[in-house]
Short mmCIF file of C-alpha atoms and ligand atoms in Angstrom, two decimals:
data_model
loop_
_atom_site.label_atom_id
_atom_site.label_comp_id
_atom_site.label_asym_id
_atom_site.label_seq_id
_atom_site.Cartn_x
_atom_site.Cartn_y
_atom_site.Cartn_z
CA MET A 182 62.59 -51.79 25.82
CA ALA A 183 63.67 -55.06 24.77
CA THR A 184 60.46 -56.74 24.01
CA ASP A 185 56.77 -55.34 23.42
CA TYR A 186 54.67 -58.29 25.37
CA TYR A 187 51.49 -56.45 24.28
CA ALA A 188 52.31 -57.32 20.46
CA VAL A 189 53.97 -60.82 21.49
CA LEU A 190 50.16 -61.36 23.00
CA GLY A 191 48.72 -59.56 20.03
CA VAL A 192 46.63 -57.43 22.39
CA ARG A 193 46.16 -53.83 22.65
CA ARG A 194 47.59 -51.62 25.42
CA ASP A 195 44.29 -51.40 26.99
CA ALA A 196 43.17 -54.99 26.87
CA SER A 197 41.55 -56.32 29.78
CA GLN A 198 42.86 -59.60 31.88
CA ASP A 199 40.23 -61.60 30.35
CA GLU A 200 41.45 -60.69 27.04
CA ILE A 201 45.01 -61.01 27.76
CA LYS A 202 44.47 -64.62 29.30
CA LYS A 203 42.43 -65.90 26.09
CA ALA A 204 44.98 -64.47 23.98
CA PHE A 205 47.58 -66.27 26.02
CA ARG A 206 45.64 -69.76 26.05
CA ARG A 207 45.11 -69.44 22.30
CA LEU A 208 48.77 -69.12 21.75
CA ALA A 209 49.75 -71.67 24.05
CA ARG A 210 47.72 -73.98 22.60
CA GLU A 211 49.13 -73.33 19.15
CA LEU A 212 52.67 -73.01 20.15
CA HIS A 213 53.12 -75.68 22.80
CA PRO A 214 55.83 -77.88 22.11
CA ASP A 215 54.37 -80.95 22.14
CA VAL A 216 52.39 -79.48 19.03
CA ASN A 217 55.06 -77.71 17.46
CA PRO A 218 58.54 -78.92 18.47
CA ASP A 219 60.78 -76.85 15.93
CA PRO A 220 63.31 -74.64 17.87
CA LYS A 221 61.65 -71.34 16.33
CA THR A 222 58.25 -72.07 17.65
CA GLN A 223 59.80 -73.02 21.05
CA GLU A 224 61.58 -69.47 21.11
CA ARG A 225 58.22 -68.01 20.75
CA PHE A 226 56.50 -70.17 23.47
CA LYS A 227 59.00 -68.89 25.72
CA GLU A 228 58.03 -65.09 24.79
CA ILE A 229 54.38 -65.47 24.91
CA ASN A 230 55.14 -67.12 28.38
CA ALA A 231 57.15 -64.17 29.52
CA ALA A 232 54.64 -61.66 28.29
CA TYR A 233 52.09 -63.49 30.03
CA GLU A 234 53.85 -63.63 33.41
CA VAL A 235 54.43 -60.12 33.06
CA LEU A 236 50.99 -59.04 31.89
CA SER A 237 49.13 -61.43 33.85
CA ASP A 238 50.42 -59.76 37.29
CA PRO A 239 49.44 -56.47 37.92
CA GLN A 240 52.41 -55.53 39.86
CA LYS A 241 54.54 -56.72 37.36
CA LYS A 242 52.68 -55.03 34.38
CA GLN A 243 52.74 -51.71 36.35
CA VAL A 244 56.56 -52.17 36.49
CA TYR A 245 56.53 -53.27 32.73
CA ASP A 246 54.08 -50.05 31.79
CA LEU A 247 56.10 -47.71 33.65
CA GLY A 248 59.21 -48.69 31.19
CA GLY A 249 60.97 -51.14 33.59
CA ASP A 250 61.88 -54.74 33.14
CA PRO A 251 60.00 -56.73 35.76
CA LEU A 252 61.53 -60.13 34.88
CA SER A 253 64.81 -59.11 35.48
CA ALA A 254 63.98 -57.06 38.61
CA ALA A 255 62.25 -59.91 40.03
CA GLY A 256 65.32 -61.87 39.49
CA GLY A 257 63.55 -64.81 37.74
CA GLY A 258 66.12 -65.35 35.30
CA GLY A 259 64.67 -63.47 32.43
CA ALA A 260 62.20 -64.69 29.47
CA GLY A 261 61.37 -68.50 30.11
CA GLY A 262 62.38 -68.52 33.66
CA PHE A 263 59.68 -70.23 36.18
CA GLY A 264 60.64 -68.44 39.27
CA ALA A 265 59.10 -69.31 42.56
CA GLY A 266 55.52 -68.04 42.77
CA PHE A 267 55.15 -68.04 39.06
CA GLY A 268 51.47 -69.20 38.24
CA GLY A 269 52.35 -69.51 34.16
CA PHE A 270 52.96 -73.17 34.34
CA SER A 271 49.46 -74.22 35.55
CA ASP A 272 47.77 -71.93 33.15
CA ILE A 273 49.83 -73.55 30.51
CA MET A 274 48.84 -76.95 31.44
CA ASP A 275 45.07 -75.38 31.82
CA ALA A 276 45.36 -73.99 28.29
CA PHE A 277 46.59 -77.32 27.15
CA PHE A 278 44.24 -79.97 28.92
CA GLY A 279 41.43 -77.25 29.56
CA THR A 280 41.25 -78.06 33.24
CA ALA A 281 40.01 -75.32 35.14
CA SER A 282 42.65 -74.02 37.52
CA GLN A 283 41.34 -76.06 40.65
CA ARG A 284 44.19 -76.31 43.37
CA GLY A 285 44.08 -77.62 46.80
CA PRO A 286 42.33 -80.99 47.85
CA ARG A 287 39.31 -82.19 46.34
CA SER A 288 36.19 -82.88 48.20
CA ARG A 289 35.19 -86.21 49.04
CA THR A 290 31.75 -85.43 48.49
CA ARG A 291 30.28 -85.85 45.04
CA ARG A 292 27.08 -85.61 43.09
CA GLY A 293 25.87 -89.15 42.84
CA GLN A 294 25.04 -90.64 39.57
CA ASP A 295 21.60 -90.91 37.69
CA ALA A 296 19.56 -94.09 37.73
CA MET A 297 17.15 -95.48 35.38
CA ILE A 298 14.41 -97.94 36.12
CA ARG A 299 11.95 -99.35 33.52
CA LEU A 300 7.99 -99.39 34.50
CA GLU A 301 5.34 -101.46 32.25
CA VAL A 302 2.00 -99.83 32.24
CA GLU A 303 -1.24 -101.18 30.62
CA LEU A 304 -2.60 -99.04 27.68
CA ASP A 305 -5.21 -97.58 29.54
CA GLU A 306 -2.80 -96.31 32.29
CA ALA A 307 -0.90 -94.48 29.53
CA ALA A 308 -3.85 -93.17 28.08
CA PHE A 309 -5.26 -91.69 31.39
CA GLY A 310 -2.26 -91.52 33.58
CA THR A 311 -2.01 -93.18 36.90
CA THR A 312 0.35 -93.28 40.13
CA LYS A 313 2.18 -96.56 40.43
CA ASP A 314 4.44 -97.74 43.48
CA ILE A 315 8.18 -98.83 42.64
CA GLN A 316 11.04 -100.37 44.24
CA VAL A 317 14.07 -98.89 43.82
CA ASP A 318 17.64 -100.33 44.57
CA THR A 319 19.70 -97.28 44.96
CA ALA A 320 22.94 -96.03 46.96
CA VAL A 321 21.37 -93.83 50.08
CA VAL A 322 23.51 -91.94 52.76
CA CYS A 323 24.74 -94.38 55.33
CA THR A 324 23.05 -93.45 58.70
CA THR A 325 26.03 -95.10 60.59
CA CYS A 326 28.63 -92.29 59.79
CA GLU A 327 26.11 -89.84 58.37
CA GLY A 328 27.85 -89.68 55.13
CA GLU A 329 31.37 -89.05 56.67
CA GLY A 330 32.77 -92.41 56.01
CA ALA A 331 34.28 -92.31 59.34
CA ALA A 332 33.43 -95.31 62.31
CA PRO A 333 31.62 -93.42 65.00
CA GLY A 334 33.74 -91.79 67.24
CA THR A 335 36.30 -91.24 65.07
CA SER A 336 37.07 -88.45 62.39
CA ALA A 337 38.85 -87.88 59.10
CA GLN A 338 42.38 -86.74 59.83
CA THR A 339 44.63 -84.05 57.52
CA CYS A 340 46.98 -86.42 55.65
CA ASP A 341 50.46 -85.83 56.98
CA MET A 342 52.31 -86.52 53.25
CA CYS A 343 50.73 -83.61 51.78
CA ARG A 344 49.66 -81.67 54.87
CA GLY A 345 46.28 -81.55 53.27
CA ARG A 346 46.93 -80.11 50.48
CA GLY A 347 45.72 -82.91 48.31
CA GLU A 348 48.79 -82.83 45.85
CA VAL A 349 52.35 -83.59 46.04
CA SER A 350 54.88 -81.32 44.02
CA GLN A 351 57.84 -82.61 42.25
CA VAL A 352 60.78 -80.47 40.53
CA THR A 353 61.77 -81.82 36.97
CA ARG A 354 64.10 -80.62 34.30
CA SER A 355 62.66 -80.14 30.86
CA PHE A 356 63.59 -77.52 28.10
CA LEU A 357 61.86 -74.79 30.13
CA GLY A 358 64.46 -75.09 32.82
CA GLN A 359 63.24 -76.39 36.24
CA VAL A 360 59.73 -76.94 36.42
CA MET A 361 57.65 -77.72 39.24
CA THR A 362 54.92 -80.42 38.73
CA SER A 363 52.03 -81.39 40.93
CA ARG A 364 50.14 -84.77 41.16
CA PRO A 365 47.57 -85.81 43.24
CA CYS A 366 48.68 -87.05 46.62
CA PRO A 367 49.06 -91.06 46.52
CA GLN A 368 48.61 -91.42 50.33
CA CYS A 369 45.10 -89.45 50.61
CA GLN A 370 44.34 -89.74 46.74
CA GLY A 371 44.08 -86.12 46.46
CA PHE A 372 41.17 -85.70 48.99
CA GLY A 373 43.89 -84.00 51.79
CA THR A 374 42.57 -85.88 54.48
CA VAL A 375 42.59 -89.63 55.46
CA VAL A 376 40.24 -91.99 57.26
CA PRO A 377 42.03 -93.97 59.94
CA THR A 378 39.05 -96.34 60.68
CA PRO A 379 36.54 -96.22 58.06
CA CYS A 380 32.91 -96.86 59.10
CA PRO A 381 32.12 -100.52 59.34
CA GLU A 382 28.66 -100.07 57.74
CA CYS A 383 29.80 -98.57 54.43
CA ALA A 384 33.67 -99.33 54.29
CA GLY A 385 34.09 -95.66 54.18
CA ASP A 386 32.36 -94.53 51.07
CA GLY A 387 29.61 -92.94 53.16
CA ARG A 388 26.71 -94.67 51.64
CA VAL A 389 24.88 -97.86 51.35
CA ARG A 390 22.50 -99.52 49.06
CA SER A 391 19.00 -99.65 50.09
CA ARG A 392 15.70 -100.54 48.59
CA ARG A 393 12.83 -98.20 49.08
CA THR A 394 9.49 -97.79 47.64
CA LEU A 395 8.47 -94.75 45.66
CA THR A 396 5.22 -93.45 44.37
CA VAL A 397 5.53 -92.21 40.80
CA LYS A 398 2.88 -90.12 39.02
CA ILE A 399 2.56 -91.21 35.59
CA PRO A 400 0.90 -88.33 33.51
CA ALA A 401 -1.66 -89.12 30.69
CA GLY A 402 -0.23 -89.87 27.17
CA VAL A 403 2.92 -91.52 28.08
CA ASP A 404 4.13 -93.99 25.52
CA ASN A 405 6.91 -96.68 24.83
CA GLY A 406 10.49 -94.97 25.85
CA THR A 407 8.85 -91.86 27.83
CA ARG A 408 11.18 -91.16 30.47
CA ILE A 409 9.80 -89.47 33.60
CA GLN A 410 12.46 -87.59 35.57
CA LEU A 411 12.52 -87.71 39.44
CA ALA A 412 14.76 -85.32 40.74
CA GLY A 413 17.31 -86.22 43.53
CA GLU A 414 15.88 -90.06 43.64
CA GLY A 415 18.75 -91.40 41.94
CA GLU A 416 22.13 -92.79 43.38
CA VAL A 417 23.67 -90.64 46.46
CA GLY A 418 27.10 -89.68 45.82
CA PRO A 419 30.40 -90.45 47.57
CA GLY A 420 30.88 -88.98 50.83
CA GLY A 421 27.14 -88.23 51.11
CA GLY A 422 27.05 -86.23 48.15
CA PRO A 423 23.71 -85.03 46.50
CA ALA A 424 21.68 -87.64 44.85
CA GLY A 425 21.29 -87.95 41.09
CA ASP A 426 18.09 -88.33 39.40
CA LEU A 427 15.93 -91.11 38.81
CA TYR A 428 14.52 -91.74 35.31
CA VAL A 429 11.53 -93.98 35.29
CA GLU A 430 11.56 -95.35 31.50
CA ILE A 431 8.13 -96.14 30.37
CA SER A 432 7.21 -99.57 28.72
CA GLU A 433 3.68 -100.16 27.59
CA ARG A 434 2.18 -103.75 27.43
CA PRO A 435 0.51 -104.52 24.25
CA HIS A 436 -3.12 -104.54 24.17
CA ALA A 437 -5.55 -107.50 23.44
CA VAL A 438 -7.46 -105.69 20.94
CA PHE A 439 -5.78 -102.09 20.09
CA GLN A 440 -2.73 -100.99 18.78
CA ARG A 441 -1.16 -97.80 19.38
CA ARG A 442 0.15 -95.24 16.86
CA GLY A 443 0.75 -91.94 18.35
CA ASP A 444 -2.09 -91.15 20.17
CA ASP A 445 -4.46 -93.12 17.99
CA LEU A 446 -5.58 -96.56 18.58
CA HIS A 447 -6.57 -98.84 16.02
CA CYS A 448 -8.42 -102.11 15.58
CA THR A 449 -9.96 -104.30 12.98
CA VAL A 450 -13.48 -105.52 13.00
CA THR A 451 -14.39 -108.58 10.86
CA LEU A 452 -17.91 -108.49 9.18
CA PRO A 453 -19.99 -110.85 7.08
CA MET A 454 -20.74 -109.86 3.78
CA THR A 455 -24.38 -109.53 4.91
CA ALA A 456 -24.17 -107.41 7.81
CA ALA A 457 -21.74 -104.88 5.66
CA ALA A 458 -24.49 -104.88 3.12
CA LEU A 459 -27.23 -104.45 5.26
CA GLY A 460 -25.70 -102.52 8.28
CA THR A 461 -25.33 -102.96 12.11
CA LYS A 462 -24.24 -102.08 15.25
CA ILE A 463 -21.20 -103.81 16.90
CA PRO A 464 -20.50 -103.31 20.55
CA LEU A 465 -16.89 -102.59 21.25
CA GLU A 466 -15.19 -102.32 24.81
CA THR A 467 -13.42 -99.26 24.55
CA LEU A 468 -10.97 -97.59 27.14
CA ASP A 469 -13.80 -95.63 28.12
CA GLY A 470 -16.36 -98.46 28.31
CA LEU A 471 -18.84 -100.24 26.19
CA GLU A 472 -20.02 -98.47 22.91
CA GLU A 473 -21.54 -99.15 19.80
CA VAL A 474 -19.73 -98.86 16.52
CA ASP A 475 -22.17 -98.06 13.56
CA ILE A 476 -21.61 -99.86 10.43
CA ARG A 477 -23.83 -98.10 7.98
CA PRO A 478 -25.45 -100.14 5.14
CA GLY A 479 -23.00 -100.70 2.17
CA THR A 480 -19.85 -100.63 4.27
CA GLN A 481 -16.97 -101.70 2.00
CA SER A 482 -14.02 -103.79 3.24
CA GLY A 483 -11.23 -101.75 4.01
CA GLN A 484 -12.96 -98.56 5.36
CA SER A 485 -12.39 -97.17 8.69
CA ILE A 486 -14.76 -96.02 11.22
CA PRO A 487 -13.31 -93.63 13.59
CA LEU A 488 -14.59 -92.84 17.34
CA HIS A 489 -13.10 -89.53 17.81
CA GLN A 490 -11.80 -88.62 21.17
CA ARG A 491 -11.53 -92.18 22.09
CA GLY A 492 -7.72 -92.65 21.66
CA VAL A 493 -5.01 -91.65 23.98
CA THR A 494 -4.92 -88.57 26.09
CA HIS A 495 -1.96 -86.01 24.10
CA LEU A 496 0.61 -85.81 26.71
CA ARG A 497 1.13 -81.75 26.12
CA GLY A 498 -2.00 -80.09 26.31
CA GLY A 499 -5.58 -81.53 26.14
CA GLY A 500 -7.54 -83.26 23.90
CA ARG A 501 -7.18 -86.89 22.92
CA GLY A 502 -6.32 -89.06 19.78
CA ASP A 503 -8.95 -91.32 18.15
CA LEU A 504 -9.97 -94.62 18.12
CA ILE A 505 -10.32 -96.16 14.62
CA VAL A 506 -12.11 -99.42 13.66
CA HIS A 507 -10.97 -100.99 10.48
CA VAL A 508 -13.61 -103.13 8.79
CA GLU A 509 -12.84 -106.29 6.82
CA VAL A 510 -15.66 -107.79 5.15
CA GLN A 511 -15.71 -111.69 4.82
CA THR A 512 -17.12 -113.11 1.76
CA PRO A 513 -19.07 -116.25 2.49
CA SER A 514 -17.62 -119.79 1.52
CA LYS A 515 -18.92 -123.19 1.73
CA LEU A 516 -22.10 -122.60 0.49
CA ASP A 517 -24.70 -125.16 0.91
CA ALA A 518 -27.26 -125.47 -1.85
CA GLU A 519 -29.84 -123.08 -0.61
CA GLN A 520 -27.38 -120.17 0.17
CA GLU A 521 -25.91 -120.59 -3.40
CA GLU A 522 -29.05 -120.44 -5.05
CA LEU A 523 -29.96 -117.16 -2.94
CA ILE A 524 -26.99 -115.31 -4.06
CA ARG A 525 -27.35 -116.50 -7.25
CA ARG A 526 -30.69 -114.81 -7.15
CA LEU A 527 -29.43 -111.92 -5.66
CA ALA A 528 -26.77 -111.75 -8.32
CA LYS A 529 -29.33 -111.75 -11.07
CA LEU A 530 -31.27 -109.17 -9.38
CA ARG A 531 -28.69 -106.85 -9.23
CA GLY A 532 -27.51 -107.72 -12.72
CA GLU A 533 -23.97 -109.08 -11.81
CA GLU A 534 -24.48 -112.46 -13.27
CA ARG A 535 -21.49 -111.89 -15.83
CA ALA A 536 -19.78 -109.40 -13.40
CA SER A 537 -16.17 -108.93 -15.19
CA GLY A 538 -14.83 -106.56 -12.52
CA HIS A 539 -13.43 -103.13 -12.97
CA PHE A 540 -9.76 -102.30 -13.33
CA ALA A 541 -8.00 -99.30 -12.61
CA PRO A 542 -4.61 -98.16 -12.42
CA GLY A 543 -2.65 -98.48 -9.16
CA GLN A 544 -4.01 -100.08 -5.81
CA GLN A 545 -7.64 -98.30 -5.44
CA GLY A 546 -8.79 -101.11 -3.16
CA LEU A 547 -7.89 -102.32 0.58
CA PHE A 548 -4.29 -101.25 0.51
CA SER A 549 -4.91 -97.33 -0.56
CA ARG A 550 -7.71 -97.15 1.70
CA LEU A 551 -6.08 -98.47 4.65
CA LYS A 552 -3.11 -96.06 4.23
CA ASP A 553 -5.35 -93.26 3.83
CA ALA A 554 -6.82 -94.47 7.39
CA PHE A 555 -3.25 -94.83 8.97
CA ASN A 556 -2.45 -91.09 7.26
CA GLY A 557 -5.83 -89.69 9.09
CA ARG A 558 -7.72 -89.22 6.04
ZN1 ZN B 734 29.01 -95.40 56.94
ZN1 ZN B 735 47.58 -86.51 51.08
#
């Protein structure tokens, strides 16, 4: 026997068809003349083609396993010959271009594209969820031709140039000898059919643009950038193909009072020094209605007061974030004579007439307390 085809492909004698195919594809990629033009490699490339031609064909493989030479028996011109019915070339192209070996006409029907629409919601809608009607403008199936693309009363016809195959073949000469190559049929663009009288409504595309209203359920807890997927509500594909998905991207309008960070809400209340010192209750319109924020006597500037479970609902799994009220104490200014006298008396009573302040390393005041509040401490 002249050549050990199993050795050429580097597979065992009991290798499966799948293993043989994989080994061939790997070698074809490595040794393809476009990658590796030197004559030795080309010789080896021809060898692996011959080996694959034999081992991938059950009949030729049987002849070979029994000690025969299937290539000379087939009269294909020996190693490297690309005779009629030889499937090797398309496999080389597949190996090289990664195309699946799809032969025959391509379908006029294809899946449509996904579409995206932005939707603005208010903070309370994001916090609790809602339903909204949205207007979408997408391609839908043309009702005149029902996606076929042909005018009513007419139909698509088999292309006479490729006789429905969707591709035309051409014989070219190359280093491999005569090679048959195929390309999509120029008359039917590879569809295998032509539409002599396109539908007047959709110009043969099988779909038209249409505006419709959709009701979207917005789950509680959505945030800026959250995308809600509506399966099959996107663009219908050419030829009445299945529709892509529609993505609704949430954009949250800023709230007048609350700033959202994750599922927590933050706001600042500004208090006169006296209220902070004596304590008070301040009404606050929360997402859940009017509530009273309890300012304890002696509240410091920069302190934060959490209202638990008054934030945004967690998108996944129950519970809510907090509403955090940051306190800012205002020092009185523009004192009249009586006020100034009162504060001087207060300072005297507290032994603070010559207060010198207290220094400490770092930032122990407002900033660090704010930071702690943001970190949830
Ligand atoms: Zn139509
Ligand atoms: Zn054609």
